[in-house]
Coordinates of C-alpha atoms and ligand atoms in Angstrom, one line a residue:
M1 CA -1.6 -95.0 -115.0
L2 CA 0.8 -97.9 -114.2
L3 CA 3.7 -95.5 -114.6
A4 CA 2.2 -93.0 -112.3
A5 CA 1.5 -95.8 -109.7
L6 CA 5.1 -97.0 -110.0
L7 CA 6.4 -93.4 -109.6
S8 CA 4.2 -92.8 -106.6
C9 CA 5.6 -96.0 -105.0
F10 CA 9.1 -94.6 -105.6
S11 CA 8.2 -91.3 -104.0
I12 CA 6.9 -93.1 -100.8
F13 CA 10.3 -94.8 -100.2
S14 CA 12.7 -92.3 -101.7
N15 CA 14.4 -90.0 -99.3
Q16 CA 14.1 -87.1 -101.8
P17 CA 11.2 -84.8 -101.3
A18 CA 8.5 -86.3 -103.5
Q19 CA 7.4 -83.7 -106.0
A20 CA 3.8 -83.7 -107.1
Q21 CA 3.3 -85.9 -110.2
T22 CA 2.2 -83.0 -112.2
S23 CA 2.7 -79.3 -112.4
L24 CA 0.7 -77.1 -110.0
I25 CA -2.9 -77.0 -111.2
Q26 CA -3.6 -73.5 -112.5
N27 CA -6.5 -71.8 -110.8
A28 CA -7.1 -74.9 -108.7
P29 CA -10.0 -73.4 -106.8
A30 CA -12.0 -73.3 -110.0
R31 CA -12.0 -77.2 -110.2
R32 CA -14.8 -79.1 -108.6
V33 CA -13.5 -79.3 -105.0
L34 CA -14.3 -81.0 -101.8
S35 CA -13.2 -78.6 -99.1
L36 CA -11.3 -80.0 -96.1
N37 CA -11.4 -76.7 -94.3
G38 CA -12.7 -76.8 -90.7
S39 CA -11.9 -78.8 -87.6
W40 CA -8.8 -81.0 -87.7
N41 CA -7.6 -83.0 -84.7
Y42 CA -4.0 -82.2 -83.7
I43 CA -1.1 -83.6 -81.6
I44 CA 1.9 -81.6 -80.5
D45 CA 5.0 -83.7 -81.0
P46 CA 8.2 -81.8 -80.1
Y47 CA 10.2 -85.0 -80.0
E48 CA 8.7 -86.3 -83.3
N49 CA 7.6 -89.6 -81.6
G50 CA 5.0 -89.9 -84.3
F51 CA 7.7 -90.0 -87.0
Y52 CA 10.8 -91.7 -85.5
D53 CA 11.2 -94.8 -83.4
Y54 CA 13.3 -94.6 -80.2
R55 CA 16.4 -95.2 -82.2
R56 CA 15.5 -92.2 -84.3
E57 CA 14.7 -94.3 -87.4
A58 CA 11.8 -93.0 -89.5
F59 CA 8.8 -95.3 -89.3
D60 CA 7.8 -94.5 -92.9
K61 CA 11.1 -95.7 -94.2
S62 CA 10.9 -99.1 -92.3
A63 CA 10.0 -102.3 -94.2
S64 CA 6.4 -102.1 -93.1
G65 CA 6.2 -98.3 -93.4
K66 CA 4.0 -98.4 -90.3
G67 CA 4.4 -97.3 -86.7
G68 CA 3.9 -93.5 -87.1
Y69 CA 1.0 -91.4 -86.0
Y70 CA -0.1 -91.4 -89.7
D71 CA -1.4 -94.9 -89.1
N72 CA -4.1 -93.4 -87.0
Q73 CA -4.1 -96.8 -85.2
K74 CA -7.1 -97.8 -83.1
P75 CA -7.3 -100.6 -80.5
S76 CA -8.6 -103.7 -82.2
N77 CA -11.2 -104.0 -79.4
S78 CA -9.5 -107.2 -78.2
Q79 CA -9.6 -107.9 -74.4
E80 CA -5.9 -107.0 -74.4
P81 CA -5.9 -103.7 -76.3
E82 CA -2.6 -102.9 -78.0
L83 CA -0.3 -100.2 -76.4
I84 CA -1.1 -97.1 -78.5
E85 CA 0.2 -93.9 -77.1
Y86 CA -1.7 -91.4 -79.2
D87 CA -5.3 -90.9 -80.3
F88 CA -6.2 -88.2 -82.8
D89 CA -10.0 -88.6 -82.3
H90 CA -9.6 -87.8 -78.6
S91 CA -7.1 -85.0 -79.2
A92 CA -7.7 -81.3 -79.4
V93 CA -9.2 -79.6 -82.5
M94 CA -7.8 -76.7 -84.5
Q95 CA -9.6 -74.6 -87.2
I96 CA -7.9 -75.0 -90.6
P97 CA -6.9 -72.9 -92.4
G98 CA -5.2 -71.3 -89.5
D99 CA -1.7 -71.2 -87.9
W100 CA -1.3 -73.0 -84.6
N101 CA 0.4 -70.1 -82.8
S102 CA -2.9 -68.1 -82.6
Q103 CA -5.2 -71.0 -81.8
D104 CA -3.5 -72.6 -78.8
A105 CA -1.8 -70.4 -76.2
K106 CA 0.7 -73.2 -75.6
L107 CA 1.9 -72.8 -79.2
L108 CA 2.4 -69.0 -79.5
Y109 CA 6.1 -69.4 -79.7
Y110 CA 6.2 -73.1 -80.5
E111 CA 8.7 -74.3 -83.1
G112 CA 8.6 -78.0 -84.0
T113 CA 6.1 -80.7 -85.2
V114 CA 2.4 -80.7 -84.9
W115 CA 0.4 -83.5 -86.4
F116 CA -3.0 -82.9 -88.0
K117 CA -5.8 -85.4 -89.0
K118 CA -9.0 -85.0 -90.9
D119 CA -11.5 -87.7 -92.0
F120 CA -13.4 -87.2 -95.2
K121 CA -15.9 -89.1 -97.4
L122 CA -15.1 -89.2 -101.1
K123 CA -16.1 -92.1 -103.4
P124 CA -13.9 -91.7 -106.5
T125 CA -15.7 -91.6 -109.8
A126 CA -14.2 -93.9 -112.5
G127 CA -12.4 -91.8 -115.1
K128 CA -11.8 -88.9 -112.8
R129 CA -8.5 -87.8 -111.1
Y130 CA -8.2 -86.4 -107.6
F131 CA -5.6 -84.0 -106.2
L132 CA -5.1 -83.1 -102.6
Y133 CA -4.3 -79.4 -102.4
F134 CA -3.0 -77.3 -99.6
G135 CA -2.6 -73.5 -100.2
A136 CA 0.3 -73.5 -97.8
I137 CA 1.9 -75.5 -94.9
N138 CA 4.7 -73.8 -92.9
Y139 CA 7.4 -75.1 -93.2
E140 CA 8.1 -78.8 -93.9
A141 CA 5.2 -81.1 -94.4
H142 CA 4.9 -84.9 -94.7
I143 CA 1.5 -85.9 -96.0
Y144 CA -0.2 -89.3 -95.7
L145 CA -3.5 -90.6 -96.9
N146 CA -5.2 -93.6 -95.3
G147 CA -1.8 -94.4 -93.6
K148 CA 0.2 -94.3 -96.8
K149 CA 2.8 -91.6 -97.5
L150 CA 1.9 -89.3 -100.4
G151 CA 5.1 -87.2 -100.2
M152 CA 6.7 -84.2 -98.5
H153 CA 7.1 -80.5 -99.2
K154 CA 9.3 -77.7 -98.1
G155 CA 8.3 -74.0 -98.3
G156 CA 5.9 -72.3 -96.0
F157 CA 4.0 -70.1 -98.5
T158 CA 3.5 -72.0 -101.8
P159 CA 0.9 -74.7 -102.6
V160 CA 1.3 -78.4 -101.8
Q161 CA -0.4 -80.6 -104.4
L162 CA -0.4 -84.4 -104.5
E163 CA -2.4 -86.8 -106.8
I164 CA -4.5 -89.2 -104.8
T165 CA -6.5 -90.8 -107.6
D166 CA -5.3 -94.4 -106.8
K167 CA -5.1 -93.9 -103.1
L168 CA -8.7 -93.1 -102.1
S169 CA -10.5 -95.9 -100.3
A170 CA -13.2 -97.9 -102.2
S171 CA -15.5 -97.4 -99.3
G172 CA -15.3 -93.7 -99.6
D173 CA -14.0 -93.3 -96.0
N174 CA -10.6 -91.7 -95.9
F175 CA -8.3 -89.9 -93.5
V176 CA -5.5 -87.5 -94.3
V177 CA -2.6 -86.9 -91.8
V178 CA -0.1 -84.1 -92.0
K179 CA 3.1 -83.7 -90.1
A180 CA 3.9 -79.9 -90.1
D181 CA 7.2 -78.7 -88.8
N182 CA 8.0 -75.0 -88.6
T183 CA 11.5 -75.4 -87.2
R184 CA 13.8 -72.7 -88.7
H185 CA 17.1 -73.8 -90.3
A186 CA 20.0 -71.7 -91.6
E187 CA 20.0 -73.5 -95.0
E188 CA 16.3 -73.1 -95.6
V189 CA 14.3 -70.3 -97.4
P190 CA 13.7 -68.2 -95.4
T191 CA 16.7 -68.7 -93.2
I192 CA 16.9 -68.9 -89.4
N193 CA 16.5 -65.1 -88.9
T194 CA 13.5 -63.0 -90.0
D195 CA 11.5 -60.1 -88.8
W196 CA 8.1 -61.8 -88.9
W197 CA 6.3 -64.4 -86.7
N198 CA 7.1 -68.0 -87.5
Y199 CA 3.4 -69.0 -87.8
G200 CA 3.3 -72.8 -88.1
G201 CA 0.8 -75.2 -89.6
I202 CA -1.7 -75.4 -92.4
T203 CA -2.3 -71.7 -92.9
R204 CA -4.3 -71.7 -96.2
D205 CA -7.3 -73.5 -97.7
V206 CA -7.2 -77.3 -98.1
Y207 CA -9.4 -79.1 -100.6
I208 CA -9.6 -81.9 -103.1
A209 CA -9.7 -81.0 -106.8
E210 CA -11.4 -83.4 -109.2
T211 CA -10.5 -83.4 -112.8
P212 CA -11.1 -85.6 -115.9
A213 CA -8.6 -88.2 -116.8
T214 CA -7.0 -85.8 -119.2
F215 CA -7.4 -82.2 -118.0
I216 CA -6.3 -78.6 -118.4
V217 CA -3.5 -78.6 -115.8
D218 CA -2.0 -75.2 -116.7
Y219 CA -2.5 -72.2 -118.9
K220 CA -1.3 -68.7 -119.5
V221 CA -3.6 -66.1 -121.2
Q222 CA -2.0 -62.7 -121.1
L223 CA -1.0 -59.9 -123.6
A224 CA 2.2 -60.6 -125.5
K225 CA 5.2 -58.7 -124.1
N226 CA 4.7 -55.0 -124.6
D227 CA 2.0 -55.6 -127.2
P228 CA -1.6 -54.5 -126.4
A229 CA -3.0 -55.9 -129.6
N230 CA -2.0 -59.5 -129.2
L231 CA -2.6 -62.3 -126.7
A232 CA 0.1 -64.8 -126.2
G233 CA 0.1 -67.9 -124.0
Y234 CA -0.4 -71.6 -123.8
V235 CA -2.6 -74.4 -122.6
Q236 CA -1.1 -77.5 -121.1
L237 CA -3.0 -80.8 -120.8
D238 CA -2.1 -83.6 -118.4
G239 CA -3.2 -87.2 -118.8
A240 CA -2.9 -90.1 -121.1
E241 CA -4.8 -88.5 -124.0
K242 CA -3.1 -85.1 -123.9
A243 CA -1.5 -85.2 -127.3
G244 CA -3.3 -83.9 -130.4
Q245 CA -6.3 -82.7 -128.4
T246 CA -8.5 -79.8 -129.4
V247 CA -8.8 -77.0 -126.8
T248 CA -11.1 -74.0 -127.2
L249 CA -10.1 -70.6 -125.8
N250 CA -13.1 -68.3 -125.5
I251 CA -13.2 -64.6 -124.4
A252 CA -16.7 -63.9 -125.5
E253 CA -16.8 -60.2 -124.5
A254 CA -13.8 -59.6 -126.6
G255 CA -15.2 -61.5 -129.6
L256 CA -12.4 -63.9 -129.4
K257 CA -12.8 -67.7 -129.8
Q258 CA -9.9 -69.8 -130.9
T259 CA -9.6 -73.6 -131.4
L260 CA -6.1 -74.9 -130.5
K261 CA -4.5 -78.3 -131.0
T262 CA -2.0 -79.7 -128.5
D263 CA 1.3 -81.1 -129.5
A264 CA 2.8 -84.5 -128.5
D265 CA 3.5 -83.0 -125.0
G266 CA -0.1 -81.9 -124.6
R267 CA 0.8 -78.2 -125.1
A268 CA -0.7 -75.7 -127.4
T269 CA 0.9 -72.2 -127.6
F270 CA -0.9 -69.3 -129.2
R271 CA -0.5 -65.7 -130.4
L272 CA -3.9 -64.1 -131.3
R273 CA -4.9 -60.6 -132.5
A274 CA -7.1 -59.0 -129.9
K275 CA -7.7 -55.4 -130.8
K276 CA -10.9 -54.8 -128.9
L277 CA -9.6 -55.4 -125.4
K278 CA -10.2 -52.8 -122.7
L279 CA -6.9 -52.8 -120.9
W280 CA -6.7 -53.4 -117.1
S281 CA -5.4 -50.6 -114.8
P282 CA -5.9 -49.5 -111.2
L283 CA -8.2 -46.8 -112.4
S284 CA -10.1 -49.3 -114.6
P285 CA -9.5 -52.9 -113.4
K286 CA -11.3 -54.5 -116.3
L287 CA -11.5 -58.3 -116.1
Y288 CA -12.7 -60.6 -118.8
A289 CA -14.4 -64.0 -118.4
V290 CA -12.0 -66.5 -120.0
T291 CA -13.0 -70.1 -120.6
L292 CA -10.9 -73.0 -121.7
T293 CA -12.5 -76.2 -122.8
N294 CA -11.0 -79.5 -123.8
G295 CA -14.3 -81.3 -124.1
A296 CA -13.8 -83.2 -120.8
E297 CA -13.9 -80.0 -118.7
T298 CA -14.4 -76.2 -118.9
V299 CA -12.2 -74.0 -116.8
Q300 CA -13.4 -70.5 -116.0
D301 CA -11.1 -67.6 -115.0
K302 CA -11.4 -63.8 -114.8
I303 CA -8.3 -62.3 -116.4
G304 CA -7.2 -58.7 -117.0
F305 CA -5.0 -57.6 -119.8
R306 CA -2.3 -54.9 -119.6
T307 CA 1.3 -54.3 -120.5
I308 CA 4.0 -53.3 -118.1
Q309 CA 7.5 -52.2 -119.0
T310 CA 10.2 -49.7 -118.1
Q311 CA 11.6 -47.0 -120.3
G312 CA 14.6 -45.2 -118.8
Q313 CA 13.4 -44.1 -115.4
D314 CA 9.7 -44.4 -116.3
I315 CA 7.4 -47.4 -115.5
L316 CA 4.9 -47.7 -118.3
L317 CA 1.5 -49.3 -117.6
N318 CA -0.2 -49.7 -121.0
G319 CA 2.3 -47.3 -122.4
K320 CA 1.7 -44.5 -119.9
S321 CA 4.1 -43.4 -117.1
I322 CA 2.7 -44.2 -113.7
F323 CA 3.6 -43.4 -110.1
L324 CA 3.3 -46.3 -107.6
R325 CA 1.4 -45.2 -104.6
G326 CA 2.1 -48.2 -102.5
I327 CA 2.3 -49.8 -99.1
S328 CA 3.9 -53.0 -97.8
I329 CA 1.7 -55.7 -96.4
H330 CA 2.4 -58.9 -94.4
D331 CA 0.1 -61.9 -94.6
E332 CA -1.4 -61.3 -91.2
N333 CA -4.8 -60.2 -89.8
P334 CA -4.2 -57.8 -87.0
L335 CA -7.8 -58.0 -85.6
I336 CA -8.1 -61.8 -85.5
P337 CA -4.4 -62.6 -84.6
G338 CA -2.6 -64.9 -86.9
R339 CA -2.0 -65.6 -90.5
A340 CA -4.7 -64.2 -92.8
R341 CA -7.2 -67.0 -93.2
G342 CA -9.2 -66.2 -96.3
E343 CA -11.0 -63.7 -98.4
G344 CA -12.5 -61.6 -95.6
D345 CA -9.1 -61.0 -93.9
L346 CA -7.4 -60.2 -97.3
R347 CA -10.2 -57.9 -98.5
M348 CA -9.9 -56.0 -95.2
L349 CA -6.2 -55.4 -95.7
L350 CA -6.6 -54.3 -99.4
T351 CA -9.5 -52.0 -98.5
W352 CA -7.3 -50.2 -96.0
A353 CA -4.7 -49.9 -98.8
K354 CA -7.3 -48.4 -101.1
E355 CA -8.4 -46.0 -98.3
L356 CA -4.8 -44.9 -98.0
G357 CA -5.0 -44.0 -101.7
C358 CA -2.8 -46.8 -103.0
N359 CA -2.7 -48.2 -106.5
Y360 CA 0.1 -50.7 -105.5
V361 CA 1.0 -53.1 -102.7
R362 CA 4.2 -54.9 -101.8
L363 CA 3.1 -58.4 -100.6
A364 CA 6.1 -59.0 -98.4
H365 CA 8.3 -61.1 -97.9
Y366 CA 6.9 -64.3 -99.3
P367 CA 4.2 -65.6 -101.7
H368 CA 0.8 -64.5 -100.4
N369 CA -2.5 -66.3 -100.7
E370 CA -3.6 -66.8 -104.3
I371 CA -6.9 -65.1 -103.3
M372 CA -5.0 -61.9 -102.5
L373 CA -3.8 -61.7 -106.1
K374 CA -7.3 -62.2 -107.5
L375 CA -8.6 -59.5 -105.1
A376 CA -5.9 -57.1 -106.3
D377 CA -7.0 -57.8 -109.9
E378 CA -10.6 -57.0 -108.9
M379 CA -9.8 -53.9 -106.7
G380 CA -7.3 -52.3 -109.1
L381 CA -4.0 -52.7 -107.1
L382 CA -0.7 -53.4 -108.8
V383 CA 1.4 -56.0 -106.9
W384 CA 5.0 -56.6 -106.0
A385 CA 5.1 -60.4 -105.3
E386 CA 8.2 -61.9 -103.5
V387 CA 10.0 -65.0 -102.4
P388 CA 11.5 -65.2 -98.9
V389 CA 15.1 -64.9 -100.0
Y390 CA 15.6 -62.6 -97.0
W391 CA 18.8 -61.4 -95.3
T392 CA 21.5 -64.0 -94.7
I393 CA 20.5 -67.0 -96.9
A394 CA 23.0 -70.0 -97.2
W395 CA 24.3 -68.7 -100.6
E396 CA 26.8 -71.5 -101.1
N397 CA 24.3 -74.3 -100.5
P398 CA 23.0 -75.8 -103.8
T399 CA 19.9 -77.3 -102.1
T400 CA 19.1 -73.8 -100.7
Y401 CA 19.3 -72.4 -104.3
Q402 CA 17.0 -75.2 -105.6
N403 CA 14.6 -74.4 -102.8
A404 CA 14.5 -70.7 -103.6
E405 CA 14.1 -71.4 -107.3
Q406 CA 11.3 -73.9 -106.7
Q407 CA 9.4 -71.3 -104.5
L408 CA 10.0 -68.6 -107.3
S409 CA 8.7 -71.0 -109.9
D410 CA 5.6 -71.8 -107.9
L411 CA 5.0 -68.1 -107.2
I412 CA 5.2 -67.3 -110.9
S413 CA 3.0 -70.3 -111.8
M414 CA 0.4 -69.2 -109.3
G415 CA 0.4 -65.5 -110.3
K416 CA 1.1 -65.5 -114.1
N417 CA -2.5 -64.8 -115.1
R418 CA -3.0 -62.0 -112.7
A419 CA -2.9 -58.5 -114.3
S420 CA -2.2 -57.0 -110.9
V421 CA 1.1 -58.7 -110.6
M422 CA 3.8 -56.4 -112.1
V423 CA 6.9 -57.3 -110.1
W424 CA 8.5 -60.6 -109.3
S425 CA 10.9 -59.8 -106.4
I426 CA 13.7 -62.3 -105.8
G427 CA 14.6 -61.1 -102.4
N428 CA 15.1 -58.6 -99.7
E429 CA 18.1 -56.9 -98.1
T430 CA 20.5 -59.6 -98.9
P431 CA 24.1 -58.7 -97.8
L432 CA 26.7 -57.9 -100.5
G433 CA 29.1 -60.7 -101.5
D434 CA 30.2 -62.8 -104.4
A435 CA 28.2 -65.9 -103.4
R436 CA 25.1 -63.8 -102.9
L437 CA 25.5 -62.1 -106.2
K438 CA 26.0 -65.4 -108.0
F439 CA 22.9 -66.9 -106.2
M440 CA 20.7 -63.8 -106.8
S441 CA 21.7 -63.1 -110.4
R442 CA 21.0 -66.7 -111.2
L443 CA 17.6 -66.3 -109.6
A444 CA 16.9 -63.1 -111.6
T445 CA 17.8 -64.9 -114.8
K446 CA 15.5 -67.7 -113.9
A447 CA 12.6 -65.3 -113.1
R448 CA 13.0 -63.6 -116.5
A449 CA 13.1 -67.0 -118.2
L450 CA 9.9 -68.0 -116.5
D451 CA 8.1 -64.8 -117.2
D452 CA 9.6 -62.0 -119.3
T453 CA 6.4 -59.9 -119.3
R454 CA 6.8 -58.6 -115.8
L455 CA 9.5 -56.6 -114.0
I456 CA 12.2 -58.4 -111.9
A457 CA 13.2 -56.6 -108.7
A458 CA 14.7 -57.0 -105.2
A459 CA 15.3 -54.7 -102.2
L460 CA 18.9 -53.7 -102.9
E461 CA 21.6 -52.7 -100.4
L462 CA 22.7 -49.1 -99.9
H463 CA 25.5 -47.3 -98.1
R464 CA 26.1 -43.7 -96.8
T465 CA 29.1 -41.4 -96.9
P466 CA 30.0 -38.7 -94.4
D467 CA 28.8 -36.0 -96.9
N468 CA 25.2 -37.3 -96.3
V469 CA 25.0 -39.0 -99.7
V470 CA 23.0 -42.3 -99.8
H471 CA 24.6 -44.5 -102.5
V472 CA 22.7 -47.2 -104.3
D473 CA 25.3 -49.1 -106.4
D474 CA 24.6 -52.7 -105.3
P475 CA 25.9 -54.9 -108.2
L476 CA 22.7 -56.9 -108.1
G477 CA 21.0 -53.8 -109.6
E478 CA 22.5 -54.7 -113.0
Y479 CA 20.2 -57.7 -113.2
L480 CA 17.0 -56.0 -112.2
D481 CA 14.5 -53.7 -113.8
L482 CA 14.0 -51.3 -110.9
A483 CA 16.4 -49.4 -108.6
S484 CA 14.5 -50.5 -105.5
F485 CA 15.9 -50.3 -102.0
N486 CA 14.8 -50.0 -98.3
E487 CA 15.9 -46.8 -96.5
Y488 CA 15.2 -46.0 -92.9
A489 CA 16.4 -42.4 -92.6
G490 CA 14.9 -41.0 -89.4
W491 CA 14.6 -44.3 -87.7
Y492 CA 17.6 -46.5 -88.0
W493 CA 20.0 -43.8 -89.1
G494 CA 20.2 -40.1 -90.0
G495 CA 19.1 -38.6 -86.7
K496 CA 15.8 -37.0 -85.9
P497 CA 13.0 -36.8 -88.6
S498 CA 13.7 -33.0 -88.9
E499 CA 17.3 -33.8 -89.8
I500 CA 16.9 -36.2 -92.7
T501 CA 16.3 -33.8 -95.5
K502 CA 20.1 -33.2 -95.4
Y503 CA 20.4 -36.5 -97.4
T504 CA 20.7 -36.7 -101.1
F505 CA 20.8 -39.9 -103.2
D506 CA 23.4 -41.2 -105.7
I507 CA 21.7 -44.0 -107.6
K508 CA 24.0 -45.8 -110.0
Y509 CA 21.2 -47.1 -112.3
N510 CA 19.2 -45.3 -114.9
K511 CA 16.2 -47.3 -113.9
P512 CA 12.9 -46.3 -112.2
V513 CA 13.5 -45.7 -108.5
V514 CA 11.0 -47.4 -106.2
I515 CA 11.6 -47.1 -102.4
S516 CA 10.7 -50.7 -101.3
E517 CA 10.7 -49.7 -97.6
L518 CA 10.8 -46.6 -95.4
G519 CA 9.2 -45.8 -92.1
G520 CA 9.5 -45.8 -88.3
S521 CA 7.6 -47.2 -85.3
A522 CA 4.8 -45.6 -83.3
L523 CA 2.7 -47.0 -80.5
A524 CA -0.8 -46.0 -81.4
G525 CA -2.2 -43.6 -78.8
Y526 CA 1.2 -42.7 -77.4
H527 CA 1.7 -39.0 -78.0
G528 CA 4.6 -36.6 -77.6
D529 CA 6.4 -34.1 -79.8
A530 CA 8.2 -34.8 -83.2
E531 CA 11.3 -35.8 -81.3
T532 CA 9.7 -38.3 -78.9
R533 CA 10.7 -41.7 -80.4
W534 CA 7.8 -44.2 -80.4
S535 CA 5.2 -41.4 -80.4
E536 CA 2.6 -41.0 -83.2
E537 CA 4.0 -37.4 -83.7
Y538 CA 7.6 -38.8 -84.3
Q539 CA 6.3 -41.2 -87.0
E540 CA 4.2 -38.4 -88.5
A541 CA 7.2 -36.1 -88.7
L542 CA 9.3 -38.9 -90.1
Y543 CA 6.8 -39.4 -93.0
I544 CA 6.6 -35.6 -93.6
N545 CA 10.4 -35.4 -93.9
Q546 CA 10.8 -38.6 -95.8
I547 CA 8.4 -37.3 -98.5
K548 CA 10.4 -34.0 -98.7
M549 CA 13.7 -36.0 -98.9
L550 CA 12.5 -38.5 -101.5
S551 CA 10.9 -35.8 -103.7
T552 CA 14.5 -34.7 -104.6
I553 CA 15.1 -38.0 -106.4
K554 CA 14.6 -37.4 -110.1
G555 CA 13.7 -40.9 -111.1
L556 CA 11.4 -41.6 -108.2
R557 CA 8.4 -43.6 -109.5
G558 CA 7.0 -45.1 -106.4
L559 CA 7.2 -46.3 -102.8
T560 CA 5.9 -49.0 -100.5
P561 CA 6.4 -47.6 -97.0
W562 CA 6.9 -50.2 -94.2
I563 CA 4.1 -51.1 -93.3
L564 CA 0.3 -51.0 -93.5
V565 CA -0.4 -52.6 -90.1
D566 CA 1.6 -53.4 -87.0
F567 CA 2.6 -57.1 -87.1
R568 CA 3.9 -59.8 -84.7
A569 CA 7.7 -60.1 -84.7
T570 CA 9.8 -61.9 -82.1
R571 CA 12.7 -59.4 -82.6
R572 CA 10.5 -56.6 -81.1
Q573 CA 10.6 -57.1 -77.4
H574 CA 10.3 -53.7 -75.8
P575 CA 7.6 -54.3 -73.1
V576 CA 6.0 -50.9 -73.4
Y577 CA 6.3 -49.8 -77.1
Q578 CA 6.5 -53.2 -78.9
N579 CA 5.4 -56.2 -76.7
G580 CA 6.2 -58.6 -79.5
F581 CA 4.9 -56.3 -82.3
N582 CA 6.8 -54.4 -85.0
R583 CA 5.1 -51.0 -84.7
K584 CA 5.9 -49.5 -88.1
G585 CA 2.3 -49.9 -89.1
L586 CA 0.3 -46.9 -90.2
I587 CA -2.5 -48.8 -88.6
S588 CA -2.2 -50.5 -85.2
N589 CA -3.0 -54.1 -84.5
T590 CA -6.3 -53.0 -83.1
G591 CA -7.2 -51.3 -86.4
Q592 CA -6.5 -47.7 -85.2
K593 CA -5.1 -45.3 -87.8
K594 CA -2.0 -43.4 -86.6
K595 CA -1.3 -39.8 -87.6
A596 CA 1.3 -40.8 -90.2
F597 CA -1.5 -42.6 -92.1
Y598 CA -3.0 -39.2 -93.0
V599 CA 0.3 -37.8 -94.1
L600 CA 0.8 -40.5 -96.6
Q601 CA -2.8 -40.4 -97.6
E602 CA -2.5 -36.7 -98.5
Y603 CA 0.7 -37.2 -100.4
Y604 CA -0.9 -39.9 -102.4
R605 CA -3.9 -37.7 -103.1
Q606 CA -1.5 -35.1 -104.6
Q607 CA 0.4 -37.8 -106.6
A608 CA -2.9 -39.2 -108.0
A609 CA -4.0 -35.7 -109.1
K610 CA -0.6 -35.3 -110.8
Y611 CA -0.5 -38.7 -112.5
D612 CA -3.9 -40.2 -112.8
T613 CA -5.2 -38.0 -115.6
G614 CA -7.8 -40.1 -117.4
K615 CA -7.6 -43.8 -117.8
Ligands
GCU701 C1 13.8 -54.4 -92.9 C2 13.0 -55.7 -93.4 C3 11.6 -55.8 -92.8 C4 11.7 -55.4 -91.4 C5 12.0 -53.9 -91.3 C6 12.1 -53.4 -89.9 O1 14.0 -53.5 -94.0 O2 12.9 -55.7 -94.8 O3 11.2 -57.1 -93.0 O4 10.4 -55.6 -90.7 O5 13.2 -53.6 -91.9 O6 13.2 -53.3 -89.4 O7 11.0 -53.0 -89.4

């Protein structure tokens, strides 16, 4: 523990982002938790007065480490109260989880720092460890407990986890302060330009996980690669007694119970025969109760087992060729504006996808809430998960690459036990170039090293020639398992919807073809003919002709049209048709289904009839 204490001291004063002392806790919500969701006080701080003194020196790097808003300083009730120019307890309140843009009209477009503060009571139990866990904070977060810096984190869509075992107050009265800054920067991930709203703040659940001194920090329990008869995985312990420990893996319904022994690093890997498993699929999303016990704790999870692989231009799920009836989804609730807040919002989005006839969703363009992956497991939806390596990333910047790799590693760590996840996508529409290819091929190699049981993909670039041929020969395709690309025939190029069937596709790779985006905008309720841009009829005609055009592609094995629901986007400024929304949704931001929804729904009904014969 002394070492951990020393390390934590180092992280307070180092100018490097302090990484959590341990790997991300797998299935963190399953640990006994104290939720910190609810009302947090907040202070808007565009000049970062709560972080820097007037000479722009960071308070938390000064000798005392004091002076910032994170002190949560109060007058000492003397006759001459100190000059304190902030007061959390008399400041406004925001509901967490929840972005700030949709909770305070002053913050709709705000980019900068907002401070948050939450009091909580927690008396630590001897022998237990405590971890402060944020599902996501967009984008850069500095986190303090009881006035002391715990660390900082970059990345707006992956968990933030910090051990607080030795930092809880003996009295049980604690307060946590977060400095959240959603300012965009060219060298960050995502970069300065995106087509989604830059929702800032603490956008996912916050809680404290309690664990024994030596606990099950991580595990993977899945089928071995392409082998439905064997489980393969590992259990990782963290703590002073992690070596030589006995861990029991139990999947009672499968008649499987195995005692494992951890090595000197606290890790036990396994490969077990498991012939009686009912495999997971969208048609039969079977989940097993899996328990892991190390004596000190028992971790429960619900896990599905399936294999996914490609064979030529086929995608095989449990050895059977499938067609991916997909739709793209942003992490945003249209009906209660803002980032999706929790299970209710997420279940609504996936229920719409099921109604559309989907067996697959593209969770664009960044890691979604861990709950979304568990719902996809439960509801029988395959998932394309993605990191926000989007458009013009700073390809030559080593820190940018490390950031992208860390976000990919956290995404894979969070989703590795989810049967629904079939694709790790390393990016979207990144422009051709040597530096980009070096960056992206390295990321693809890293993804495969982290998890070789899933497909690695990205939205590739395409180009057209005057003979109406769409060419997909992006060199990045060599490193990927799918020939997946975004094409906007009928909207961004190719003329009117009725004209796009003139296009044919020349795809360099003998790999399954998955159209990762297609579509066009329509303002719900605006009607015209099939040539009236922005009308529902135009979007309807576009989908009809897209389906005709794409059906000529021999290796077509799926599509995720853009997008399920209209979403906020600052690029979309037309005051009549857009008004700050990207209108490519098949459903409007008031929940109204557009005509094109039914075109795709009928196509998927036909595809299901063709492919979904039996389990
Ligand atoms: C791009 C991009 C999306 C964007 C869409 C659009 O392909 O991947 O993020 O929203 O096109 O232009 O609507």
